[in-house]
Short mmCIF file of C-alpha atoms and ligand atoms in Angstrom, two decimals:
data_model
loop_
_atom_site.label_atom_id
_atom_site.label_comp_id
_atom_site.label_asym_id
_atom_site.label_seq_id
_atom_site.Cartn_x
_atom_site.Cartn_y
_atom_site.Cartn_z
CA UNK A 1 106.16 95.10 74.97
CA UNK A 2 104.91 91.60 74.96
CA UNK A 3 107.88 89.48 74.32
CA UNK A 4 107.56 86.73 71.68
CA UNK A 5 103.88 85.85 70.49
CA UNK A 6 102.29 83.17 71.97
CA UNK A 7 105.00 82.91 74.83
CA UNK A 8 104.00 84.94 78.01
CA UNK A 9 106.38 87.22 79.38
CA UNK A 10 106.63 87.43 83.26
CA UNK A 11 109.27 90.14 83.37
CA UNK A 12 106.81 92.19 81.65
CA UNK A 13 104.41 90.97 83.81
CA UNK A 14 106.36 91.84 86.98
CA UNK A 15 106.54 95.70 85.65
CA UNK A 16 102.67 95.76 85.04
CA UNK A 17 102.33 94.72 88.61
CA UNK A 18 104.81 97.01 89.82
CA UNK A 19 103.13 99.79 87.94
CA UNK A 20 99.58 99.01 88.20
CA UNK A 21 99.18 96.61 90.92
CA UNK A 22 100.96 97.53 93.37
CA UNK A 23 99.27 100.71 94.70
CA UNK A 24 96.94 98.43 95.99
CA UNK A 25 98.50 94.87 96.11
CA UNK A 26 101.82 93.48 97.53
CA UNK A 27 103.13 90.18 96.52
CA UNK A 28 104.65 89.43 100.24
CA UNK A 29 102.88 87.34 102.39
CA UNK A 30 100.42 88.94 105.16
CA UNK A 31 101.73 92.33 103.76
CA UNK A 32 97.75 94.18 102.48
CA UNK A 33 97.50 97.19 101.78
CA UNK A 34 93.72 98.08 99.94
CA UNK A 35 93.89 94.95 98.99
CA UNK A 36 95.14 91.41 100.07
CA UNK A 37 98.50 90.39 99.59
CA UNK A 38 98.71 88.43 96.57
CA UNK A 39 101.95 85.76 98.10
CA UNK A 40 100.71 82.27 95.56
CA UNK A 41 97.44 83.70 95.03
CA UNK A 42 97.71 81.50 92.05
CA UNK A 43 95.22 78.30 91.94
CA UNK A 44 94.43 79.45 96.03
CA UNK A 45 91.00 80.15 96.79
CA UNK A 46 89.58 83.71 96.34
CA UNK A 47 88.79 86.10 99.69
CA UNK A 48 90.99 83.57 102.11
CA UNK A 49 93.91 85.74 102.94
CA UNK A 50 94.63 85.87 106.55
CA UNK A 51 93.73 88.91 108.22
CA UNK A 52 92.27 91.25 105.45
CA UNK A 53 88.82 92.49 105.49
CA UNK A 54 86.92 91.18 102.51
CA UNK A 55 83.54 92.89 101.52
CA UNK A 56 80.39 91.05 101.29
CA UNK A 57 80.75 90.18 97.55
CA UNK A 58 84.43 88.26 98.39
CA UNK A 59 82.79 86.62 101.36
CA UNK A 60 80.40 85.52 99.00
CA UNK A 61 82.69 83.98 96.52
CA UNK A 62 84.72 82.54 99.23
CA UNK A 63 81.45 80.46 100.62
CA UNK A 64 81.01 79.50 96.95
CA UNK A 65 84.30 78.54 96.75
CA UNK A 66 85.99 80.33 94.29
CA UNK A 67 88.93 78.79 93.15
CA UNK A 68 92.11 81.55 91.29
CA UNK A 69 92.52 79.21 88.68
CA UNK A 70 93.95 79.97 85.43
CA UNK A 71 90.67 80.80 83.70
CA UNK A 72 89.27 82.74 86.59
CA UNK A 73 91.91 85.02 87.56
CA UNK A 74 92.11 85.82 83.55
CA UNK A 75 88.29 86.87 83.52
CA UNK A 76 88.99 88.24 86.88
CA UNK A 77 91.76 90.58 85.43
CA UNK A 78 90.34 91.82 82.15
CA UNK A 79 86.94 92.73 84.09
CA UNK A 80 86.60 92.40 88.37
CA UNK A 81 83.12 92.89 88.23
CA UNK A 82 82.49 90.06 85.69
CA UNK A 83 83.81 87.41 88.36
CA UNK A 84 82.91 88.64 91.62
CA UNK A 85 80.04 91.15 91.20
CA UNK A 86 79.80 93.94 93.99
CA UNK A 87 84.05 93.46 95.13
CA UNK A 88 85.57 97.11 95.92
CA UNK A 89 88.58 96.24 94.03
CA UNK A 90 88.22 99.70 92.09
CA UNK A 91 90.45 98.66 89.04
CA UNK A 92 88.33 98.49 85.46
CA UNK A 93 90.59 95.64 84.45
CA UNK A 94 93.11 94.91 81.71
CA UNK A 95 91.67 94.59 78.54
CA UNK A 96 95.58 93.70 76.24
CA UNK A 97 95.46 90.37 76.31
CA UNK A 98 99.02 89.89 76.12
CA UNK A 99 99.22 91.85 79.16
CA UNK A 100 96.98 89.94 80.83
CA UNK A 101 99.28 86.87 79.60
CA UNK A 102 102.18 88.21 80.95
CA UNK A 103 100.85 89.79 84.18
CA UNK A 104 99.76 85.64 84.76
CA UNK A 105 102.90 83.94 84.04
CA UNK A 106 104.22 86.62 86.46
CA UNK A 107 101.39 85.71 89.44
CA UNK A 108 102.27 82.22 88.51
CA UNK A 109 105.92 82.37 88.79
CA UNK A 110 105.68 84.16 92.50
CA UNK A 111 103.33 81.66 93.45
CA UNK A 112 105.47 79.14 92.96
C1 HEC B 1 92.68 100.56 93.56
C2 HEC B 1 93.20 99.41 94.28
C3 HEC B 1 93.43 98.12 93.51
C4 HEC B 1 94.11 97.94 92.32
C5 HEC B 1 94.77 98.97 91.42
C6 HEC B 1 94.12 96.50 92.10
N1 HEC B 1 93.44 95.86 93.10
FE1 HEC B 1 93.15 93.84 93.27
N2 HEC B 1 91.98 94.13 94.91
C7 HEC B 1 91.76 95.35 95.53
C8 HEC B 1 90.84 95.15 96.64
C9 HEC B 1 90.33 96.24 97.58
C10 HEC B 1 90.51 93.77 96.65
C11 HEC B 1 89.53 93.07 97.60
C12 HEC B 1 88.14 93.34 97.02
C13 HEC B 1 86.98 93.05 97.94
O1 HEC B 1 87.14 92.67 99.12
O2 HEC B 1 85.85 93.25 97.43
C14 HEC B 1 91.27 93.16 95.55
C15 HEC B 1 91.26 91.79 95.26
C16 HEC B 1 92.08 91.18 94.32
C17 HEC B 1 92.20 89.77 94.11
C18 HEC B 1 91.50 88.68 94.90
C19 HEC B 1 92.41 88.31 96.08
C20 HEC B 1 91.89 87.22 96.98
O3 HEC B 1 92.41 87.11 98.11
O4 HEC B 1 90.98 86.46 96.60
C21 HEC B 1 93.11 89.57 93.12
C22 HEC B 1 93.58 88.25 92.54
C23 HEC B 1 93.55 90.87 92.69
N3 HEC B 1 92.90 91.83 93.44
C24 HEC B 1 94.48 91.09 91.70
C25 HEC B 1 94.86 92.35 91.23
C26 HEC B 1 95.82 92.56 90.16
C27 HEC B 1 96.61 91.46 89.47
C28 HEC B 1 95.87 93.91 89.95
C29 HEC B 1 96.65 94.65 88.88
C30 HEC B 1 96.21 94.43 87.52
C31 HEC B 1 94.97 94.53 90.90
N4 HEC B 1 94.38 93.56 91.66
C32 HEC B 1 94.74 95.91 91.02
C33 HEC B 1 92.30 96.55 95.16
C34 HEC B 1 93.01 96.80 93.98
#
């Protein structure tokens, strides 16, 4: 379920994190489990939370100054490898892109 077209949904968004995300990813601050905590990871800078250890690749895009916009975590999401090439984040990505809509307006609305 995608709600209405063109309008993202961020309830559905919050149950594809629940359900996918969140083996890996809580939304707390300073809270990581495999991965970093994702607390306003939306328009922060990639590989900067506090206290989680980063491989090389998301040191990498860090010193280049990656930036989560919009457009980036969207290519981030449908395909990790595409954005940051070598990350562990060992998640193929999420090709619906309605779900990918959704699961944004959802980052977006914790990050505010
Ligand atoms: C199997 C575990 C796993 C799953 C599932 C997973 N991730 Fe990740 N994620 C990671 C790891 C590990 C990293 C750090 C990668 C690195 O250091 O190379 C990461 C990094 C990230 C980052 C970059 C964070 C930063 O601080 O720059 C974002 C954004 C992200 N994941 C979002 C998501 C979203 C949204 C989902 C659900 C669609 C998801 N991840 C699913 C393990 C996972």
């Amino acid at each position: 379920m995608s709600g209405q077209a063109g309008a993202a949904d961020a309830e559905n968004g919050e149950y594809l994190f629940k359900t996918i995300c969140a083996a890996c990813h809580s939304i707390e601050p300073d809270s990581h489990r495999t991965g970093p905590s994702l607390h306003k990871i939306w328009g922060h800078p990639a590989g900067k939370a506090e206290g989680f250890d980063y491989s090389a690749a998301f040191k990498g895009a860090a010193a280049d100054e990656l930036i989560w916009t919009e457009e980036n975590l969207d290519k981030f999401l449908r395909r990790p490898r595409s954005v940051v090439k070598g990350n562990k984040m060992a998640y193929l990505g999420l090709r619906d892109d309605a779900d990918r809509a959704d699961l944004l307006a959802y980052l977006k609305r914790m990050s505010q």
